[in-house]
Amino acid sequence: MEFKDFYGYVLNSSIESYDEIPYKVEKVHFKKGDIITRYGQVEDSIYYMNNGIVEMSIKSYMSEKVIDFFFNNELFCGFTSFLKQEPTDVQIVALVDSTIERIQREGLYKAYETSFAANKFGRICTEHGYIRKSDREKELLTKTAEERYAELFRTKSQYISQIPVNKVAKYLGIHPESLSRIRKKMSF
Amino acid sequence: MEFKDFYGYVLNSSIESYDEIPYKVEKVHFKKGDIITRYGQVEDSIYYMNNGIVEMSIKSYMSEKVIDFFFNNELFCGFTSFLKQEPTDVQIVALVDSTIERIQREGLYKAYETSFAANKFGRICTEHGYIRKSDREKELLTKTAEERYAELFRTKSQYISQIPVNKVAKYLGIHPESLSRIRKKMSF
């Protein structure tokens, strides 16, 4: 799905052309390993994944933690940095060659001043981002690594083989050896 | 601050009367200990705190965890339940007698169909909710209980004495005895 179709889907209206979207959307390509958003940068874009996988990680004192993966037809960016215009503490890296659409903040915020559709789309997408964050918080508070792996496998099985094991372990907050044990136990 | 002033503040426009808000807002009162949103209920309202404190908790297998407190001039509700219209896994309880304004979902969603201002206000408030969730996730991943207590004390010192120690300990995810040690160490 292209961004224009996603935009129409969310607003429940048919969008024929990018001209009907009140801000600029541009196609960008990233190679496997490319850094899309770097630690400390002020996020100035929102990204829509056409085809690919990115990981989002966060730095803490001792180590780096993977906090999320994003797949086809998902929006992503260092969103708190984007909103507050402060340096981001997350980093976004392409895990495979990825085709992405980019919306720059300036155009989006100009549209927010006057466009009903832009605000409605922004509200609904932010609501989904909120649900995602909230689910993640609940997982961290109430689920074991094993349950969280089972959940990731259940919802994202078509992608999981493309993510290096050590990245999945970092996401679950466990050692790669523990993940191997979990995978064996679950006979995957 | 009343909800109408908060609404005007967020939209950066002056609101003289509740008639200018495109949905109904009604004043409600809760006594200390009253359950505002109950586990398993489908959330049908968003609340704005005029004066009081509520706690939000979540049930896990073994125990109940306090995940947030809300104070004056803050919006709260079982937001994922409100958005998905599924039973909520959080519970909201008044910690002191509280005066609150309530917005019911039906009126809000009717306004969302046509009102630019309602969508803009909803988008901005949801963005703030997202930032709050995101900060909380970062805290859970990277900060010790001691640092999280210091943060709570720094930002909410005017309220913290009104919250029972065992609730604060539940929020930090530690035993009340550990919190006592932290408090002594920090000489509060």
mmCIF file of C-alpha atoms in Angstrom:
data_model
loop_
_atom_site.group_PDB
_atom_site.id
_atom_site.type_symbol
_atom_site.label_atom_id
_atom_site.label_comp_id
_atom_site.label_asym_id
_atom_site.label_seq_id
_atom_site.Cartn_x
_atom_site.Cartn_y
_atom_site.Cartn_z
ATOM 1 C CA MET A 1 0.000 0.000 0.000
ATOM 2 C CA GLU A 2 1.301 3.476 -0.830
ATOM 3 C CA PHE A 3 0.957 6.356 1.619
ATOM 4 C CA LYS A 4 -1.870 7.928 -0.383
ATOM 5 C CA ASP A 5 -3.906 4.720 -0.080
ATOM 6 C CA PHE A 6 -3.124 4.516 3.637
ATOM 7 C CA TYR A 7 -4.194 8.163 4.040
ATOM 8 C CA GLY A 8 -7.479 7.449 2.259
ATOM 9 C CA TYR A 9 -8.001 4.241 4.246
ATOM 10 C CA VAL A 10 -7.563 6.030 7.592
ATOM 11 C CA LEU A 11 -9.884 8.884 6.567
ATOM 12 C CA ASN A 12 -12.341 6.460 4.998
ATOM 13 C CA SER A 13 -12.350 8.361 1.721
ATOM 14 C CA SER A 14 -10.981 7.578 -1.679
ATOM 15 C CA ILE A 15 -7.776 9.417 -2.572
ATOM 16 C CA GLU A 16 -6.887 9.259 -6.277
ATOM 17 C CA SER A 17 -3.737 11.343 -6.290
ATOM 18 C CA TYR A 18 -1.035 12.738 -4.026
ATOM 19 C CA ASP A 19 -2.334 16.220 -4.955
ATOM 20 C CA GLU A 20 -5.281 15.583 -2.630
ATOM 21 C CA ILE A 21 -2.978 15.299 0.393
ATOM 22 C CA PRO A 22 -2.369 18.738 1.937
ATOM 23 C CA TYR A 23 1.381 18.208 2.422
ATOM 24 C CA LYS A 24 4.338 16.906 0.447
ATOM 25 C CA VAL A 25 5.159 13.190 0.503
ATOM 26 C CA GLU A 26 8.419 12.023 -1.080
ATOM 27 C CA LYS A 27 9.834 8.584 -1.781
ATOM 28 C CA VAL A 28 13.195 7.710 -0.227
ATOM 29 C CA HIS A 29 15.358 4.589 -0.280
ATOM 30 C CA PHE A 30 17.576 3.243 2.463
ATOM 31 C CA LYS A 31 20.078 0.393 2.238
ATOM 32 C CA LYS A 32 20.406 -2.297 4.903
ATOM 33 C CA GLY A 33 22.335 -0.760 7.821
ATOM 34 C CA ASP A 34 21.563 2.859 6.895
ATOM 35 C CA ILE A 35 20.766 5.124 9.827
ATOM 36 C CA ILE A 36 17.467 6.901 9.148
ATOM 37 C CA THR A 37 17.350 8.847 12.422
ATOM 38 C CA ARG A 38 20.515 9.255 14.478
ATOM 39 C CA TYR A 39 20.835 9.597 18.284
ATOM 40 C CA GLY A 40 20.844 13.283 19.215
ATOM 41 C CA GLN A 41 19.323 14.546 15.980
ATOM 42 C CA VAL A 42 16.112 16.588 16.092
ATOM 43 C CA GLU A 43 13.548 14.532 14.193
ATOM 44 C CA ASP A 44 12.128 16.500 11.256
ATOM 45 C CA SER A 45 10.197 13.796 9.362
ATOM 46 C CA ILE A 46 7.584 11.097 9.722
ATOM 47 C CA TYR A 47 8.179 7.933 7.677
ATOM 48 C CA TYR A 48 5.763 5.476 6.107
ATOM 49 C CA MET A 49 7.165 2.030 5.301
ATOM 50 C CA ASN A 50 6.356 0.821 1.790
ATOM 51 C CA ASN A 51 8.568 -2.223 1.885
ATOM 52 C CA GLY A 52 11.224 -3.089 4.427
ATOM 53 C CA ILE A 53 12.011 -3.371 8.132
ATOM 54 C CA VAL A 54 13.540 -0.855 10.544
ATOM 55 C CA GLU A 55 14.505 -1.189 14.169
ATOM 56 C CA MET A 56 14.208 1.525 16.783
ATOM 57 C CA SER A 57 16.632 1.470 19.688
ATOM 58 C CA ILE A 58 17.236 3.579 22.768
ATOM 59 C CA LYS A 59 20.470 4.233 24.633
ATOM 60 C CA SER A 60 20.657 3.669 28.357
ATOM 61 C CA TYR A 61 23.699 3.873 30.638
ATOM 62 C CA MET A 62 25.088 0.421 30.123
ATOM 63 C CA SER A 63 23.720 -0.740 26.838
ATOM 64 C CA GLU A 64 21.450 -0.146 23.911
ATOM 65 C CA LYS A 65 17.926 -1.552 23.901
ATOM 66 C CA VAL A 66 15.778 -2.304 20.878
ATOM 67 C CA ILE A 67 12.328 -0.901 21.663
ATOM 68 C CA ASP A 68 10.435 -1.554 18.436
ATOM 69 C CA PHE A 69 10.441 -2.904 14.912
ATOM 70 C CA PHE A 70 8.405 -1.372 12.079
ATOM 71 C CA PHE A 71 7.158 -3.260 9.031
ATOM 72 C CA ASN A 72 5.197 -2.578 5.824
ATOM 73 C CA ASN A 73 2.369 -0.029 5.994
ATOM 74 C CA GLU A 74 3.437 1.367 9.350
ATOM 75 C CA LEU A 75 4.332 4.941 10.281
ATOM 76 C CA PHE A 76 7.457 5.566 12.348
ATOM 77 C CA CYS A 77 9.840 8.299 13.489
ATOM 78 C CA GLY A 78 11.459 9.615 16.650
ATOM 79 C CA PHE A 79 8.011 10.919 17.517
ATOM 80 C CA THR A 80 8.638 12.604 20.882
ATOM 81 C CA SER A 81 11.608 14.433 19.320
ATOM 82 C CA PHE A 82 9.425 15.314 16.327
ATOM 83 C CA LEU A 83 6.738 16.731 18.637
ATOM 84 C CA LYS A 84 8.988 18.535 21.116
ATOM 85 C CA GLN A 85 11.745 19.444 18.623
ATOM 86 C CA GLU A 86 14.375 18.257 21.060
ATOM 87 C CA PRO A 87 17.294 15.877 20.333
ATOM 88 C CA THR A 88 16.072 12.303 20.059
ATOM 89 C CA ASP A 89 17.235 9.498 22.319
ATOM 90 C CA VAL A 90 16.159 6.867 19.825
ATOM 91 C CA GLN A 91 17.906 5.687 16.695
ATOM 92 C CA ILE A 92 16.225 4.169 13.634
ATOM 93 C CA VAL A 93 18.184 1.816 11.388
ATOM 94 C CA ALA A 94 17.135 -0.087 8.254
ATOM 95 C CA LEU A 95 17.457 -3.841 8.897
ATOM 96 C CA VAL A 96 16.951 -4.617 5.183
ATOM 97 C CA ASP A 97 16.918 -2.469 2.028
ATOM 98 C CA SER A 98 13.792 -0.356 2.489
ATOM 99 C CA THR A 99 11.521 1.806 0.351
ATOM 100 C CA ILE A 100 9.918 4.501 2.429
ATOM 101 C CA GLU A 101 7.780 7.633 2.007
ATOM 102 C CA ARG A 102 8.767 10.719 3.970
ATOM 103 C CA ILE A 103 6.609 13.608 5.246
ATOM 104 C CA GLN A 104 8.555 16.614 6.447
ATOM 105 C CA ARG A 105 7.456 18.459 9.562
ATOM 106 C CA GLU A 106 7.286 21.931 8.055
ATOM 107 C CA GLY A 107 4.715 20.990 5.423
ATOM 108 C CA LEU A 108 2.718 18.910 7.883
ATOM 109 C CA TYR A 109 2.500 21.693 10.457
ATOM 110 C CA LYS A 110 1.482 24.204 7.810
ATOM 111 C CA ALA A 111 -1.370 21.849 6.844
ATOM 112 C CA TYR A 112 -2.332 21.442 10.525
ATOM 113 C CA GLU A 113 -3.135 25.171 10.685
ATOM 114 C CA THR A 114 -6.051 24.952 8.283
ATOM 115 C CA SER A 115 -6.755 21.392 7.115
ATOM 116 C CA PHE A 116 -9.551 19.363 8.713
ATOM 117 C CA ALA A 117 -8.319 16.175 6.983
ATOM 118 C CA ALA A 118 -4.704 16.640 8.102
ATOM 119 C CA ASN A 119 -5.793 17.057 11.727
ATOM 120 C CA LYS A 120 -8.185 14.110 11.588
ATOM 121 C CA PHE A 121 -5.532 11.863 9.995
ATOM 122 C CA GLY A 122 -2.940 13.070 12.534
ATOM 123 C CA ARG A 123 -5.318 12.457 15.429
ATOM 124 C CA ILE A 124 -6.171 8.911 14.346
ATOM 125 C CA CYS A 125 -2.545 7.938 13.644
ATOM 126 C CA THR A 126 -1.436 9.382 16.985
ATOM 127 C CA GLU A 127 -4.221 7.386 18.675
ATOM 128 C CA HIS A 128 -2.791 4.232 17.100
ATOM 129 C CA GLY A 129 0.701 5.212 18.203
ATOM 130 C CA TYR A 130 -0.679 5.653 21.701
ATOM 131 C CA ILE A 131 -2.274 2.194 21.673
ATOM 132 C CA ARG A 132 1.018 0.703 20.495
ATOM 133 C CA LYS A 133 2.990 2.419 23.289
ATOM 134 C CA SER A 134 0.376 1.404 25.791
ATOM 135 C CA ASP A 135 0.460 -2.252 24.731
ATOM 136 C CA ARG A 136 4.235 -2.171 25.005
ATOM 137 C CA GLU A 137 4.077 -0.729 28.540
ATOM 138 C CA LYS A 138 1.616 -3.427 29.561
ATOM 139 C CA GLU A 139 3.882 -6.100 28.077
ATOM 140 C CA LEU A 140 6.899 -4.804 29.955
ATOM 141 C CA LEU A 141 4.950 -4.704 33.209
ATOM 142 C CA THR A 142 3.069 -7.954 33.013
ATOM 143 C CA LYS A 143 4.593 -10.386 30.511
ATOM 144 C CA THR A 144 7.625 -12.646 30.565
ATOM 145 C CA ALA A 145 10.171 -12.621 27.727
ATOM 146 C CA GLU A 146 8.747 -15.967 26.589
ATOM 147 C CA GLU A 147 5.220 -14.569 26.293
ATOM 148 C CA ARG A 148 6.505 -11.477 24.519
ATOM 149 C CA TYR A 149 8.385 -13.612 22.008
ATOM 150 C CA ALA A 150 5.261 -15.706 21.391
ATOM 151 C CA GLU A 151 3.302 -12.478 20.779
ATOM 152 C CA LEU A 152 5.906 -11.117 18.360
ATOM 153 C CA PHE A 153 5.920 -14.451 16.571
ATOM 154 C CA ARG A 154 2.126 -14.577 16.403
ATOM 155 C CA THR A 155 1.707 -11.083 14.940
ATOM 156 C CA LYS A 156 4.863 -10.718 12.845
ATOM 157 C CA SER A 157 5.854 -14.247 11.842
ATOM 158 C CA GLN A 158 6.292 -13.263 8.181
ATOM 159 C CA TYR A 159 9.071 -10.839 9.146
ATOM 160 C CA ILE A 160 10.759 -12.394 12.129
ATOM 161 C CA SER A 161 13.141 -14.615 10.179
ATOM 162 C CA GLN A 162 14.602 -11.467 8.596
ATOM 163 C CA ILE A 163 15.575 -9.964 11.945
ATOM 164 C CA PRO A 164 18.921 -11.062 13.428
ATOM 165 C CA VAL A 165 18.502 -13.135 16.600
ATOM 166 C CA ASN A 166 20.579 -10.717 18.694
ATOM 167 C CA LYS A 167 18.202 -7.859 17.731
ATOM 168 C CA VAL A 168 15.161 -9.875 18.786
ATOM 169 C CA ALA A 169 16.923 -10.713 22.079
ATOM 170 C CA LYS A 170 17.667 -7.004 22.633
ATOM 171 C CA TYR A 171 14.006 -6.224 22.003
ATOM 172 C CA LEU A 172 12.928 -8.804 24.568
ATOM 173 C CA GLY A 173 15.573 -7.540 27.001
ATOM 174 C CA ILE A 174 17.249 -10.936 27.371
ATOM 175 C CA HIS A 175 20.527 -12.609 26.388
ATOM 176 C CA PRO A 176 20.671 -14.257 22.940
ATOM 177 C CA GLU A 177 21.312 -17.595 24.732
ATOM 178 C CA SER A 178 18.050 -17.227 26.674
ATOM 179 C CA LEU A 179 16.219 -16.542 23.420
ATOM 180 C CA SER A 180 17.706 -19.719 21.915
ATOM 181 C CA ARG A 181 16.350 -21.681 24.874
ATOM 182 C CA ILE A 182 12.894 -20.075 24.438
ATOM 183 C CA ARG A 183 12.897 -20.835 20.709
ATOM 184 C CA LYS A 184 13.852 -24.464 21.320
ATOM 185 C CA LYS A 185 11.186 -24.816 23.985
ATOM 186 C CA MET A 186 8.567 -23.408 21.630
ATOM 187 C CA SER A 187 9.875 -25.691 18.856
ATOM 188 C CA PHE A 188 10.310 -22.861 16.378
ATOM 189 C CA MET B 1 -8.368 26.052 35.180
ATOM 190 C CA GLU B 2 -11.711 24.869 33.809
ATOM 191 C CA PHE B 3 -11.936 22.607 30.777
ATOM 192 C CA LYS B 4 -13.079 25.479 28.550
ATOM 193 C CA ASP B 5 -9.936 27.460 29.413
ATOM 194 C CA PHE B 6 -7.783 24.366 28.833
ATOM 195 C CA TYR B 7 -9.495 23.850 25.464
ATOM 196 C CA GLY B 8 -8.809 27.464 24.478
ATOM 197 C CA TYR B 9 -5.230 27.247 25.753
ATOM 198 C CA VAL B 10 -4.470 24.133 23.669
ATOM 199 C CA LEU B 11 -6.040 25.643 20.543
ATOM 200 C CA ASN B 12 -4.423 29.008 21.218
ATOM 201 C CA SER B 13 -7.736 30.813 20.944
ATOM 202 C CA SER B 14 -9.937 32.528 23.475
ATOM 203 C CA ILE B 15 -13.023 30.549 24.504
ATOM 204 C CA GLU B 16 -15.607 32.610 26.383
ATOM 205 C CA SER B 17 -18.284 29.989 26.915
ATOM 206 C CA TYR B 18 -18.886 26.232 26.874
ATOM 207 C CA ASP B 19 -21.238 26.842 23.916
ATOM 208 C CA GLU B 20 -18.148 27.316 21.735
ATOM 209 C CA ILE B 21 -16.987 23.735 22.403
ATOM 210 C CA PRO B 22 -18.542 21.339 19.846
ATOM 211 C CA TYR B 23 -19.428 18.655 22.439
ATOM 212 C CA LYS B 24 -21.009 18.446 25.861
ATOM 213 C CA VAL B 25 -18.871 18.833 28.978
ATOM 214 C CA GLU B 26 -20.427 18.100 32.376
ATOM 215 C CA LYS B 27 -19.187 18.556 35.902
ATOM 216 C CA VAL B 28 -19.008 15.459 38.126
ATOM 217 C CA HIS B 29 -17.876 14.886 41.704
ATOM 218 C CA PHE B 30 -16.153 11.840 43.143
ATOM 219 C CA LYS B 31 -15.450 11.094 46.798
ATOM 220 C CA LYS B 32 -12.133 9.716 48.032
ATOM 221 C CA GLY B 33 -12.083 5.995 47.193
ATOM 222 C CA ASP B 34 -14.734 6.193 44.454
ATOM 223 C CA ILE B 35 -14.061 4.068 41.401
ATOM 224 C CA ILE B 36 -14.311 6.263 38.298
ATOM 225 C CA THR B 37 -13.477 3.535 35.777
ATOM 226 C CA ARG B 38 -13.729 -0.112 36.813
ATOM 227 C CA TYR B 39 -11.696 -3.097 35.511
ATOM 228 C CA GLY B 40 -13.535 -4.715 32.614
ATOM 229 C CA GLN B 41 -15.795 -1.768 31.830
ATOM 230 C CA VAL B 42 -15.748 -0.260 28.340
ATOM 231 C CA GLU B 43 -14.560 3.315 28.789
ATOM 232 C CA ASP B 44 -17.107 5.808 27.477
ATOM 233 C CA SER B 45 -15.747 9.112 28.786
ATOM 234 C CA ILE B 46 -12.670 11.298 28.941
ATOM 235 C CA TYR B 47 -12.110 13.164 32.203
ATOM 236 C CA TYR B 48 -10.493 16.512 32.937
ATOM 237 C CA MET B 49 -9.314 17.056 36.515
ATOM 238 C CA ASN B 50 -10.400 20.369 38.005
ATOM 239 C CA ASN B 51 -9.234 19.648 41.516
ATOM 240 C CA GLY B 52 -8.139 16.323 42.962
ATOM 241 C CA ILE B 53 -5.930 13.274 42.421
ATOM 242 C CA VAL B 54 -6.705 9.915 40.833
ATOM 243 C CA GLU B 55 -4.580 6.807 40.476
ATOM 244 C CA MET B 56 -4.615 4.468 37.517
ATOM 245 C CA SER B 57 -3.738 0.829 38.135
ATOM 246 C CA ILE B 58 -3.420 -2.285 36.013
ATOM 247 C CA LYS B 59 -4.001 -5.907 36.985
ATOM 248 C CA SER B 60 -1.341 -8.497 36.309
ATOM 249 C CA TYR B 61 -1.278 -12.169 37.328
ATOM 250 C CA MET B 62 0.058 -11.803 40.800
ATOM 251 C CA SER B 63 -0.712 -8.286 41.818
ATOM 252 C CA GLU B 64 -1.994 -4.880 40.926
ATOM 253 C CA LYS B 65 0.374 -2.194 39.689
ATOM 254 C CA VAL B 66 -0.152 1.557 39.856
ATOM 255 C CA ILE B 67 0.837 2.913 36.455
ATOM 256 C CA ASP B 68 0.010 6.596 36.767
ATOM 257 C CA PHE B 69 -1.330 9.428 38.876
ATOM 258 C CA PHE B 70 -3.291 12.364 37.455
ATOM 259 C CA PHE B 71 -3.463 15.807 39.003
ATOM 260 C CA ASN B 72 -5.134 19.197 38.359
ATOM 261 C CA ASN B 73 -5.556 20.292 34.730
ATOM 262 C CA GLU B 74 -4.803 16.844 33.308
ATOM 263 C CA LEU B 75 -6.926 14.656 31.040
ATOM 264 C CA PHE B 76 -7.316 10.970 31.886
ATOM 265 C CA CYS B 77 -9.370 7.887 31.082
ATOM 266 C CA GLY B 78 -8.898 4.258 30.131
ATOM 267 C CA PHE B 79 -7.797 5.579 26.761
ATOM 268 C CA THR B 80 -7.049 2.359 24.883
ATOM 269 C CA SER B 81 -10.452 1.006 25.961
ATOM 270 C CA PHE B 82 -12.033 4.326 24.952
ATOM 271 C CA LEU B 83 -10.412 4.111 21.514
ATOM 272 C CA LYS B 84 -10.966 0.402 20.838
ATOM 273 C CA GLN B 85 -14.275 0.089 22.739
ATOM 274 C CA GLU B 86 -13.009 -3.045 24.439
ATOM 275 C CA PRO B 87 -13.085 -3.823 28.188
ATOM 276 C CA THR B 88 -10.414 -1.880 30.030
ATOM 277 C CA ASP B 89 -7.603 -3.510 31.992
ATOM 278 C CA VAL B 90 -7.008 -0.369 33.990
ATOM 279 C CA GLN B 91 -8.922 0.990 36.930
ATOM 280 C CA ILE B 92 -9.165 4.645 37.952
ATOM 281 C CA VAL B 93 -9.827 5.551 41.583
ATOM 282 C CA ALA B 94 -10.131 8.956 43.295
ATOM 283 C CA LEU B 95 -7.389 9.270 45.933
ATOM 284 C CA VAL B 96 -8.998 12.416 47.388
ATOM 285 C CA ASP B 97 -12.387 14.089 46.885
ATOM 286 C CA SER B 98 -12.208 15.279 43.282
ATOM 287 C CA THR B 99 -14.055 17.720 41.041
ATOM 288 C CA ILE B 100 -13.875 16.607 37.460
ATOM 289 C CA GLU B 101 -15.320 17.493 34.044
ATOM 290 C CA ARG B 102 -16.528 14.648 31.831
ATOM 291 C CA ILE B 103 -16.742 14.426 28.027
ATOM 292 C CA GLN B 104 -18.775 11.519 26.732
ATOM 293 C CA ARG B 105 -17.574 9.554 23.717
ATOM 294 C CA GLU B 106 -20.741 9.825 21.659
ATOM 295 C CA GLY B 107 -20.720 13.622 21.570
ATOM 296 C CA LEU B 108 -16.989 13.757 20.973
ATOM 297 C CA TYR B 109 -17.112 11.350 18.022
ATOM 298 C CA LYS B 110 -20.025 13.242 16.491
ATOM 299 C CA ALA B 111 -17.912 16.412 16.678
ATOM 300 C CA TYR B 112 -14.933 14.570 15.153
ATOM 301 C CA GLU B 113 -16.958 14.014 11.968
ATOM 302 C CA THR B 114 -17.133 17.692 11.084
ATOM 303 C CA SER B 115 -15.235 19.914 13.518
ATOM 304 C CA PHE B 116 -11.744 21.156 12.651
ATOM 305 C CA ALA B 117 -11.238 22.405 16.240
ATOM 306 C CA ALA B 118 -12.320 19.099 17.827
ATOM 307 C CA ASN B 119 -9.851 17.164 15.658
ATOM 308 C CA LYS B 120 -7.027 19.622 16.270
ATOM 309 C CA PHE B 121 -7.635 19.574 20.038
ATOM 310 C CA GLY B 122 -7.882 15.762 19.988
ATOM 311 C CA ARG B 123 -4.676 15.454 17.983
ATOM 312 C CA ILE B 124 -2.677 17.719 20.286
ATOM 313 C CA CYS B 125 -3.968 16.067 23.490
ATOM 314 C CA THR B 126 -3.256 12.611 22.084
ATOM 315 C CA GLU B 127 0.269 13.772 21.174
ATOM 316 C CA HIS B 128 0.763 14.790 24.807
ATOM 317 C CA GLY B 129 -0.612 11.437 25.951
ATOM 318 C CA TYR B 130 1.865 9.765 23.625
ATOM 319 C CA ILE B 131 4.775 11.751 25.063
ATOM 320 C CA ARG B 132 3.669 10.809 28.576
ATOM 321 C CA LYS B 133 3.505 7.087 27.695
ATOM 322 C CA SER B 134 6.824 7.309 25.942
ATOM 323 C CA ASP B 135 8.524 8.974 28.911
ATOM 324 C CA ARG B 136 7.088 6.264 31.130
ATOM 325 C CA GLU B 137 8.449 3.500 28.868
ATOM 326 C CA LYS B 138 11.874 5.123 28.881
ATOM 327 C CA GLU B 139 11.757 5.365 32.682
ATOM 328 C CA LEU B 140 10.861 1.701 33.048
ATOM 329 C CA LEU B 141 13.657 0.672 30.690
ATOM 330 C CA THR B 142 16.443 2.906 31.851
ATOM 331 C CA LYS B 143 15.842 4.306 35.350
ATOM 332 C CA THR B 144 16.130 2.865 38.833
ATOM 333 C CA ALA B 145 13.285 3.162 41.363
ATOM 334 C CA GLU B 146 15.346 5.774 43.202
ATOM 335 C CA GLU B 147 15.697 7.960 40.094
ATOM 336 C CA ARG B 148 12.013 7.559 39.298
ATOM 337 C CA TYR B 149 11.064 8.641 42.815
ATOM 338 C CA ALA B 150 13.336 11.677 42.524
ATOM 339 C CA GLU B 151 11.622 12.547 39.213
ATOM 340 C CA LEU B 152 8.130 12.186 40.692
ATOM 341 C CA PHE B 153 9.185 14.309 43.636
ATOM 342 C CA ARG B 154 10.728 16.977 41.395
ATOM 343 C CA THR B 155 7.663 17.348 39.151
ATOM 344 C CA LYS B 156 4.809 16.639 41.566
ATOM 345 C CA SER B 157 6.099 17.606 45.002
ATOM 346 C CA GLN B 158 2.971 19.628 45.776
ATOM 347 C CA TYR B 159 0.840 16.490 45.507
ATOM 348 C CA ILE B 160 3.058 13.672 46.684
ATOM 349 C CA SER B 161 2.302 14.061 50.385
ATOM 350 C CA GLN B 162 -1.380 13.377 49.602
ATOM 351 C CA ILE B 163 -0.642 9.972 48.057
ATOM 352 C CA PRO B 164 -0.349 7.017 50.450
ATOM 353 C CA VAL B 165 3.194 5.610 50.617
ATOM 354 C CA ASN B 166 2.064 2.133 49.527
ATOM 355 C CA LYS B 167 0.547 3.619 46.324
ATOM 356 C CA VAL B 168 3.787 5.423 45.492
ATOM 357 C CA ALA B 169 5.690 2.164 46.114
ATOM 358 C CA LYS B 170 3.292 0.313 43.791
ATOM 359 C CA TYR B 171 3.880 2.964 41.143
ATOM 360 C CA LEU B 172 7.644 2.543 41.452
ATOM 361 C CA GLY B 173 7.263 -1.247 41.424
ATOM 362 C CA ILE B 174 9.050 -1.717 44.766
ATOM 363 C CA HIS B 175 8.176 -2.744 48.331
ATOM 364 C CA PRO B 176 7.042 0.031 50.698
ATOM 365 C CA GLU B 177 10.109 -0.772 52.863
ATOM 366 C CA SER B 178 12.427 -0.092 49.927
ATOM 367 C CA LEU B 179 10.673 3.229 49.349
ATOM 368 C CA SER B 180 11.202 4.156 53.010
ATOM 369 C CA ARG B 181 14.915 3.490 52.573
ATOM 370 C CA ILE B 182 14.995 5.652 49.427
ATOM 371 C CA ARG B 183 13.132 8.469 51.170
ATOM 372 C CA LYS B 184 15.526 8.379 54.137
ATOM 373 C CA LYS B 185 18.532 8.358 51.829
ATOM 374 C CA MET B 186 17.185 11.382 49.945
ATOM 375 C CA SER B 187 16.376 13.083 53.286
ATOM 376 C CA PHE B 188 12.809 13.828 52.368
#
